[in-house]
């Protein structure tokens, strides 16, 4: 089989699988939150239960490069899918808040294996002249899955075992495309003398982009509707802001990825950071101008998610072999760290400064990335 055909088959299988995982996460994340709320748990406990999944990623990520040198990628991804499926089904039958901390950790480990290996493999097989576009397809499909998940939850409802059983079926279905490429494995040549976290020093700007991506993504998801409510929007409009930003995130990843391939990913990353800063700063000025508000939120979502899309493509150009697996693990770790601190920092800013704290915190974060990219544009360690 020709190398090009092999790469196409691998990418198609991974894209199909990651879409299934995205739908599963899009359905199960709000499902856990709603059921925990119904159990009478506090908002803090709901948040803590959600963060257990992030904690699992921080535990699993450094182990993935080591595991990839000892077994094939498809087997590891399948184990991850199976672990997630067992956890989701167990959660449906064992609806106990205490047990769900253990179950969410197990699901988090499983999802982490799939997430990190998918990104490593995509970068391993992608040609460099199309790497940005391929990373854009990956991000768009994951985002599409996240958007479809809540719609499916609306169809299944949140009562009983059914929604958990549907989530289990979805994550198992995500394993089917991988059967098409079983036995394939990325070459993980051993590159001594570099730890997973040591990669941070080799690509500081890429890792900063990942931290800030996690920071702004999660803060937007958690707090953009709250900002809308606090500036006087009705509940429907406040939530609709997030829908429009999500559509922008899905639709714009392909053209942004293509622009990165054509004009240079570093330049386009800096441009996206500047656009994100400008759209955040403009938001308070257009709250009463729907013809401007919705396009600004659409572009906001696209530019925001592009931080990670472009970081992923830049990293694939920078690293090879086992170092690529370590770099992917470091990218995931930094994203998770950002996603933990983002809502805390921006929420604190809103408590301190009112709704304007959301705008100030988000704009300052994106501006920081813009400035760092410009300063380090031609640096070898980007």
CSV table of C-alpha atoms in Angstrom, one decimal:
chain,number,residue,atom,x,y,z
A,1,UNK,CA,0.0,0.0,0.0
A,2,UNK,CA,1.3,3.5,-0.9
A,3,UNK,CA,2.4,5.8,1.9
A,4,UNK,CA,-0.1,8.4,0.8
A,5,UNK,CA,-3.0,5.9,0.9
A,6,UNK,CA,-1.8,4.6,4.3
A,7,UNK,CA,-1.7,8.2,5.7
A,8,UNK,CA,-5.2,8.9,4.3
A,9,UNK,CA,-6.5,5.7,5.9
A,10,UNK,CA,-4.9,6.5,9.3
A,11,UNK,CA,-6.2,10.1,9.3
A,12,UNK,CA,-9.7,9.0,8.3
A,13,UNK,CA,-9.8,6.4,11.1
A,14,UNK,CA,-8.6,8.9,13.7
A,15,UNK,CA,-11.0,11.6,12.5
A,16,UNK,CA,-13.9,9.1,12.7
A,17,UNK,CA,-12.9,8.0,16.1
A,18,UNK,CA,-12.3,11.5,17.6
A,19,UNK,CA,-15.7,12.6,16.4
A,20,UNK,CA,-17.3,9.7,18.4
A,21,UNK,CA,-15.3,10.6,21.4
A,22,UNK,CA,-16.2,14.3,21.1
A,23,UNK,CA,-19.9,13.4,21.0
A,24,UNK,CA,-19.5,11.2,24.0
A,25,UNK,CA,-17.8,14.0,26.0
A,26,UNK,CA,-20.4,16.5,24.8
A,27,UNK,CA,-23.2,14.3,26.1
A,28,UNK,CA,-21.6,12.9,29.3
A,29,UNK,CA,-20.1,16.1,30.7
A,30,UNK,CA,-23.4,18.0,31.1
A,31,UNK,CA,-25.1,14.7,32.0
A,32,UNK,CA,-22.9,14.2,35.1
A,33,UNK,CA,-23.4,17.8,36.1
A,34,UNK,CA,-27.2,17.7,35.8
A,35,UNK,CA,-27.5,14.4,37.7
A,36,UNK,CA,-25.2,15.6,40.5
A,37,UNK,CA,-27.2,18.7,40.8
A,38,UNK,CA,-30.4,16.6,41.1
A,39,UNK,CA,-28.6,14.5,43.9
A,40,UNK,CA,-28.4,17.8,45.8
A,41,UNK,CA,-24.6,18.4,45.4
A,42,UNK,CA,-23.3,21.9,45.7
A,43,UNK,CA,-21.9,23.7,42.7
A,44,UNK,CA,-18.4,23.4,44.2
A,45,UNK,CA,-18.8,19.6,44.4
A,46,UNK,CA,-20.1,19.4,40.8
A,47,UNK,CA,-17.0,21.4,39.7
A,48,UNK,CA,-14.7,19.2,41.7
A,49,UNK,CA,-16.2,16.1,40.2
A,50,UNK,CA,-15.6,17.5,36.7
A,51,UNK,CA,-12.0,18.5,37.5
A,52,UNK,CA,-11.3,14.9,38.5
A,53,UNK,CA,-11.2,14.1,34.8
A,54,UNK,CA,-8.6,16.8,34.3
A,55,UNK,CA,-6.6,15.4,37.2
A,56,UNK,CA,-6.7,12.0,35.5
A,57,UNK,CA,-5.2,13.5,32.3
A,58,UNK,CA,-2.4,15.0,34.3
A,59,UNK,CA,-1.6,11.6,35.7
A,60,UNK,CA,-1.9,9.7,32.4
A,61,UNK,CA,-0.2,12.1,30.0
A,62,UNK,CA,3.4,11.6,31.1
A,63,UNK,CA,2.9,7.8,30.9
A,64,UNK,CA,1.8,7.7,27.2
A,65,UNK,CA,5.2,8.1,25.5
A,66,UNK,CA,6.5,5.3,27.7
A,67,UNK,CA,3.5,3.1,26.8
A,68,UNK,CA,3.8,3.8,23.1
A,69,UNK,CA,7.4,2.4,23.1
A,70,UNK,CA,6.0,-0.9,24.5
A,71,UNK,CA,2.8,-1.5,22.5
A,72,UNK,CA,1.0,-0.4,19.4
A,73,UNK,CA,-1.1,2.8,19.3
A,74,UNK,CA,-4.4,1.2,18.3
A,75,UNK,CA,-4.3,-1.3,21.2
A,76,UNK,CA,-3.7,1.6,23.7
A,77,UNK,CA,-6.5,3.7,22.2
A,78,UNK,CA,-8.8,0.6,22.4
A,79,UNK,CA,-7.9,0.1,26.0
A,80,UNK,CA,-8.7,3.8,26.6
A,81,UNK,CA,-12.1,3.4,24.9
A,82,UNK,CA,-12.9,0.2,26.9
A,83,UNK,CA,-12.0,1.9,30.2
A,84,UNK,CA,-14.2,4.9,29.4
A,85,UNK,CA,-17.1,2.6,28.3
A,86,UNK,CA,-16.9,0.6,31.5
A,87,UNK,CA,-16.9,3.8,33.5
A,88,UNK,CA,-19.8,5.3,31.8
A,89,UNK,CA,-22.0,2.2,32.1
A,90,UNK,CA,-21.0,1.8,35.8
A,91,UNK,CA,-22.0,5.5,36.4
A,92,UNK,CA,-25.5,4.7,35.0
A,93,UNK,CA,-26.0,1.8,37.4
A,94,UNK,CA,-24.1,3.2,40.4
A,95,UNK,CA,-25.6,6.7,40.8
A,96,UNK,CA,-23.6,7.7,43.8
A,97,UNK,CA,-21.8,11.0,44.1
A,98,UNK,CA,-18.9,9.4,46.1
A,99,UNK,CA,-18.4,6.6,43.6
A,100,UNK,CA,-18.5,9.0,40.7
A,101,UNK,CA,-15.2,10.5,41.8
A,102,UNK,CA,-13.5,7.2,41.2
A,103,UNK,CA,-15.5,6.6,38.0
A,104,UNK,CA,-14.8,10.0,36.5
A,105,UNK,CA,-11.1,9.4,37.2
A,106,UNK,CA,-11.3,6.1,35.3
A,107,UNK,CA,-13.1,7.7,32.4
A,108,UNK,CA,-10.5,10.5,32.4
A,109,UNK,CA,-7.6,8.0,32.1
A,110,UNK,CA,-9.3,6.3,29.2
A,111,UNK,CA,-10.1,9.5,27.4
A,112,UNK,CA,-6.6,10.8,27.9
A,113,UNK,CA,-5.0,7.8,26.2
A,114,UNK,CA,-7.2,8.3,23.2
A,115,UNK,CA,-6.7,12.1,23.1
A,116,UNK,CA,-2.9,12.1,23.4
A,117,UNK,CA,-2.3,9.2,21.0
A,118,UNK,CA,-4.7,10.7,18.4
A,119,UNK,CA,-2.8,14.0,18.4
A,120,UNK,CA,0.6,12.2,18.3
A,121,UNK,CA,-0.5,10.0,15.4
A,122,UNK,CA,-2.0,12.9,13.4
A,123,UNK,CA,1.2,14.9,13.6
A,124,UNK,CA,3.3,11.7,12.8
A,125,UNK,CA,1.5,11.0,9.5
A,126,UNK,CA,0.6,14.6,8.3
A,127,UNK,CA,2.7,16.2,5.6
A,128,UNK,CA,4.2,19.4,6.9
A,129,UNK,CA,2.7,21.5,4.1
A,130,UNK,CA,-0.8,20.4,5.1
A,131,UNK,CA,-0.3,20.1,8.9
A,132,UNK,CA,-2.2,23.2,9.8
A,133,UNK,CA,-5.2,22.2,7.7
A,134,UNK,CA,-5.2,18.6,9.1
A,135,UNK,CA,-5.0,20.0,12.7
A,136,UNK,CA,-7.9,22.3,11.8
A,137,UNK,CA,-10.0,19.3,10.6
A,138,UNK,CA,-9.2,17.5,13.9
A,139,UNK,CA,-10.2,20.5,16.0
A,140,UNK,CA,-13.4,21.1,14.0
A,141,UNK,CA,-14.5,17.5,14.3
A,142,UNK,CA,-13.9,17.4,18.0
A,143,UNK,CA,-15.8,20.7,18.3
A,144,UNK,CA,-18.6,19.3,16.2
A,145,UNK,CA,-18.8,16.3,18.5
A,146,UNK,CA,-19.1,18.6,21.5
A,147,UNK,CA,-21.9,20.5,19.8
A,148,UNK,CA,-23.8,17.3,18.9
A,149,UNK,CA,-23.5,15.7,22.4
A,150,UNK,CA,-25.9,18.1,24.2
A,151,UNK,CA,-28.5,17.8,21.4
A,152,UNK,CA,-28.4,14.0,21.9
A,153,UNK,CA,-28.7,14.5,25.7
A,154,UNK,CA,-31.8,16.5,25.0
A,155,UNK,CA,-33.2,13.5,23.1
A,156,UNK,CA,-32.3,10.9,25.8
A,157,UNK,CA,-33.1,13.0,28.8
A,158,UNK,CA,-31.1,12.7,32.0
A,159,UNK,CA,-33.1,10.2,34.0
A,160,UNK,CA,-32.1,6.6,34.7
A,161,UNK,CA,-29.5,4.4,32.9
A,162,UNK,CA,-30.5,5.3,29.2
A,163,UNK,CA,-28.3,8.4,28.7
A,164,UNK,CA,-25.3,6.6,30.2
A,165,UNK,CA,-26.0,3.5,28.0
A,166,UNK,CA,-26.1,5.8,24.9
A,167,UNK,CA,-22.8,7.4,26.0
A,168,UNK,CA,-21.3,3.9,26.4
A,169,UNK,CA,-22.5,2.9,22.9
A,170,UNK,CA,-21.1,6.1,21.4
A,171,UNK,CA,-17.6,5.7,22.9
A,172,UNK,CA,-17.6,2.0,21.8
A,173,UNK,CA,-18.6,3.1,18.3
A,174,UNK,CA,-15.6,5.5,18.4
A,175,UNK,CA,-13.4,2.3,18.5
A,176,UNK,CA,-14.8,0.9,15.2
A,177,UNK,CA,-12.8,3.1,12.8
A,178,UNK,CA,-9.7,2.1,14.6
A,179,UNK,CA,-10.2,-1.6,13.6
A,180,UNK,CA,-9.6,-0.4,10.1
A,181,UNK,CA,-6.0,0.4,11.0
A,182,UNK,CA,-5.2,-2.2,13.7
A,183,UNK,CA,-1.6,-3.2,13.8
A,184,UNK,CA,-0.4,0.1,12.5
A,185,UNK,CA,1.9,2.1,14.8
A,186,UNK,CA,3.8,5.3,14.7
A,187,UNK,CA,7.6,4.9,14.8
A,188,UNK,CA,8.6,5.9,18.3
A,189,UNK,CA,12.3,5.9,18.0
A,190,UNK,CA,13.9,6.4,21.5
A,191,UNK,CA,15.4,9.9,22.0
A,192,UNK,CA,17.2,9.9,25.3
A,193,UNK,CA,17.8,12.8,27.7
A,194,UNK,CA,14.5,14.5,27.5
A,195,UNK,CA,11.5,14.2,29.9
A,196,UNK,CA,8.0,15.0,28.9
A,197,UNK,CA,8.0,18.2,31.0
A,198,UNK,CA,11.5,19.0,29.7
A,199,UNK,CA,10.0,19.6,26.3
A,200,UNK,CA,8.4,22.7,27.7
A,201,UNK,CA,11.8,24.5,27.5
A,202,UNK,CA,12.2,23.5,23.9
A,203,UNK,CA,9.0,25.1,22.7
A,204,UNK,CA,8.0,27.8,25.3
A,205,UNK,CA,5.6,29.8,23.0
A,206,UNK,CA,3.8,26.7,21.7
A,207,UNK,CA,3.2,25.6,25.3
A,208,UNK,CA,2.1,29.1,26.3
A,209,UNK,CA,-0.4,29.0,23.5
A,210,UNK,CA,-1.7,25.7,24.8
A,211,UNK,CA,-2.0,27.0,28.4
A,212,UNK,CA,-3.8,30.1,27.2
A,213,UNK,CA,-6.0,28.0,24.9
A,214,UNK,CA,-7.2,25.9,27.9
A,215,UNK,CA,-7.5,29.1,30.0
A,216,UNK,CA,-9.8,31.0,27.6
A,217,UNK,CA,-11.7,28.0,26.2
A,218,UNK,CA,-12.8,26.8,29.7
A,219,UNK,CA,-13.4,30.3,31.0
A,220,UNK,CA,-15.6,31.1,28.0
A,221,UNK,CA,-17.6,27.9,28.4
A,222,UNK,CA,-18.1,28.5,32.1
A,223,UNK,CA,-18.5,32.3,32.3
A,224,UNK,CA,-19.6,33.8,29.0
A,225,UNK,CA,-23.3,33.1,29.7
A,226,UNK,CA,-22.8,34.5,33.3
A,227,UNK,CA,-21.3,37.6,31.8
A,228,UNK,CA,-24.3,37.9,29.5
A,229,UNK,CA,-26.7,37.6,32.4
A,230,UNK,CA,-24.8,40.2,34.5
A,231,UNK,CA,-24.9,42.8,31.7
A,232,UNK,CA,-28.7,42.4,31.4
A,233,UNK,CA,-29.3,39.7,28.7
A,234,UNK,CA,-32.2,37.3,29.1
A,235,UNK,CA,-31.1,33.7,29.8
A,236,UNK,CA,-31.7,32.5,26.2
A,237,UNK,CA,-29.6,35.3,24.7
A,238,UNK,CA,-26.8,34.8,27.3
A,239,UNK,CA,-26.6,31.1,26.4
A,240,UNK,CA,-26.9,31.8,22.6
A,241,UNK,CA,-23.6,33.7,22.8
A,242,UNK,CA,-21.9,30.4,23.6
A,243,UNK,CA,-23.7,28.6,20.8
A,244,UNK,CA,-22.5,31.3,18.2
A,245,UNK,CA,-19.0,31.2,19.5
A,246,UNK,CA,-19.0,27.3,19.3
A,247,UNK,CA,-20.2,27.5,15.7
A,248,UNK,CA,-17.4,29.9,14.9
A,249,UNK,CA,-14.9,27.5,16.6
A,250,UNK,CA,-16.0,24.6,14.4
A,251,UNK,CA,-16.4,26.4,11.1
A,252,UNK,CA,-13.2,28.6,11.2
A,253,UNK,CA,-10.7,25.9,12.1
A,254,UNK,CA,-10.2,24.6,8.5
A,255,UNK,CA,-9.6,28.1,6.9
A,256,UNK,CA,-7.4,29.1,9.8
A,257,UNK,CA,-5.4,25.9,9.5
A,258,UNK,CA,-5.0,26.5,5.8
A,259,UNK,CA,-3.9,30.1,6.4
A,260,UNK,CA,-1.3,28.7,8.8
A,261,UNK,CA,0.1,26.4,6.1
A,262,UNK,CA,0.1,29.2,3.5
A,263,UNK,CA,1.3,32.2,5.5
A,264,UNK,CA,3.2,30.6,8.3
A,265,UNK,CA,1.7,29.2,11.5
A,266,UNK,CA,3.6,31.6,13.8
A,267,UNK,CA,2.3,34.6,12.0
A,268,UNK,CA,-1.3,33.3,12.0
A,269,UNK,CA,-1.1,32.3,15.7
A,270,UNK,CA,-0.1,35.9,16.5
A,271,UNK,CA,-2.9,37.2,14.2
A,272,UNK,CA,-5.5,35.0,16.0
A,273,UNK,CA,-4.3,36.2,19.4
A,274,UNK,CA,-4.7,39.8,18.3
A,275,UNK,CA,-8.1,39.1,16.8
A,276,UNK,CA,-9.2,37.4,20.0
A,277,UNK,CA,-8.0,40.4,22.0
A,278,UNK,CA,-9.9,42.8,19.7
A,279,UNK,CA,-13.1,40.9,19.8
A,280,UNK,CA,-13.1,40.5,23.6
A,281,UNK,CA,-12.5,44.3,23.9
A,282,UNK,CA,-15.3,45.1,21.5
A,283,UNK,CA,-17.9,42.9,23.2
A,284,UNK,CA,-19.2,45.5,25.7
A,285,UNK,CA,-19.5,48.1,22.9
A,286,UNK,CA,-21.8,45.9,20.7
A,287,UNK,CA,-24.1,44.3,23.3
A,288,UNK,CA,-27.1,46.3,21.9
A,289,UNK,CA,-26.1,45.8,18.3
A,290,UNK,CA,-27.0,42.3,17.3
A,291,UNK,CA,-25.8,42.8,13.7
A,292,UNK,CA,-22.3,43.2,15.2
A,293,UNK,CA,-22.6,41.1,18.4
A,294,UNK,CA,-23.1,37.8,16.6
A,295,UNK,CA,-20.3,38.1,14.0
A,296,UNK,CA,-17.9,39.2,16.8
A,297,UNK,CA,-18.8,36.2,18.9
A,298,UNK,CA,-18.4,33.9,15.8
A,299,UNK,CA,-14.9,35.2,15.1
A,300,UNK,CA,-14.1,35.1,18.9
A,301,UNK,CA,-14.8,31.4,19.0
A,302,UNK,CA,-12.8,30.6,15.8
A,303,UNK,CA,-9.7,32.6,16.9
A,304,UNK,CA,-9.8,31.2,20.5
A,305,UNK,CA,-9.9,27.5,19.5
A,306,UNK,CA,-7.2,28.2,16.8
A,307,UNK,CA,-4.7,28.7,19.6
A,308,UNK,CA,-4.6,25.0,20.2
A,309,UNK,CA,-5.0,24.0,16.5
A,310,UNK,CA,-2.0,26.1,15.5
A,311,UNK,CA,0.0,24.9,18.6
A,312,UNK,CA,-0.6,21.3,17.6
A,313,UNK,CA,0.5,22.0,14.0
A,314,UNK,CA,3.6,23.9,15.2
A,315,UNK,CA,4.5,21.1,17.5
A,316,UNK,CA,4.3,18.5,14.7
A,317,UNK,CA,6.7,20.6,12.7
A,318,UNK,CA,9.1,20.8,15.6
A,319,UNK,CA,9.3,17.3,17.0
A,320,UNK,CA,9.7,13.7,15.7
A,321,UNK,CA,9.7,10.2,17.1
A,322,UNK,CA,9.3,9.6,20.8
A,323,UNK,CA,10.0,13.3,21.4
A,324,UNK,CA,6.7,14.0,19.4
A,325,UNK,CA,4.8,11.8,21.9
A,326,UNK,CA,6.4,13.6,24.8
A,327,UNK,CA,5.7,17.0,23.3
A,328,UNK,CA,2.0,16.0,22.7
A,329,UNK,CA,1.7,14.9,26.3
A,330,UNK,CA,3.2,18.2,27.4
A,331,UNK,CA,0.8,20.1,25.2
A,332,UNK,CA,-2.2,18.2,26.7
A,333,UNK,CA,-0.8,18.8,30.3
A,334,UNK,CA,-0.4,22.6,29.7
A,335,UNK,CA,-3.9,22.8,28.2
A,336,UNK,CA,-5.4,21.0,31.2
A,337,UNK,CA,-3.5,23.4,33.6
A,338,UNK,CA,-4.9,26.4,31.7
A,339,UNK,CA,-8.4,24.9,31.8
A,340,UNK,CA,-8.2,24.5,35.6
A,341,UNK,CA,-7.0,28.0,36.4
A,342,UNK,CA,-9.0,29.9,33.7
A,343,UNK,CA,-12.4,29.8,35.3
A,344,UNK,CA,-10.9,30.4,38.8
A,345,UNK,CA,-9.0,33.5,37.6
A,346,UNK,CA,-11.7,35.0,35.4
A,347,UNK,CA,-14.4,34.2,38.0
A,348,UNK,CA,-12.3,35.9,40.6
A,349,UNK,CA,-11.9,38.9,38.3
A,350,UNK,CA,-15.7,39.1,37.8
A,351,UNK,CA,-16.3,39.0,41.6
A,352,UNK,CA,-13.7,41.8,42.1
A,353,UNK,CA,-14.5,44.1,39.1
A,354,UNK,CA,-18.0,43.1,38.1
A,355,UNK,CA,-18.8,42.0,34.6
A,356,UNK,CA,-15.9,44.1,33.3
A,357,UNK,CA,-13.6,41.6,35.0
A,358,UNK,CA,-14.5,39.0,32.4
A,359,UNK,CA,-13.5,41.4,29.6
A,360,UNK,CA,-10.3,42.6,31.3
A,361,UNK,CA,-9.1,39.1,32.2
A,362,UNK,CA,-9.8,37.5,28.8
A,363,UNK,CA,-8.4,40.5,26.8
A,364,UNK,CA,-5.2,40.6,29.0
A,365,UNK,CA,-4.6,36.9,28.5
A,366,UNK,CA,-5.0,37.0,24.7
A,367,UNK,CA,-2.8,40.2,24.6
A,368,UNK,CA,-0.1,38.4,26.5
A,369,UNK,CA,0.0,35.7,23.8
A,370,UNK,CA,0.0,38.3,21.1
A,371,UNK,CA,3.0,40.1,22.6
A,372,UNK,CA,5.0,37.0,23.3
A,373,UNK,CA,4.4,35.6,19.7
A,374,UNK,CA,5.6,38.9,18.2
A,375,UNK,CA,8.7,39.0,20.4
A,376,UNK,CA,9.7,35.4,19.7
A,377,UNK,CA,8.5,35.2,16.1
A,378,UNK,CA,12.0,34.3,14.7
A,379,UNK,CA,13.4,32.5,17.7
A,380,UNK,CA,14.5,28.9,17.3
A,381,UNK,CA,12.8,27.9,20.5
A,382,UNK,CA,9.3,29.1,19.7
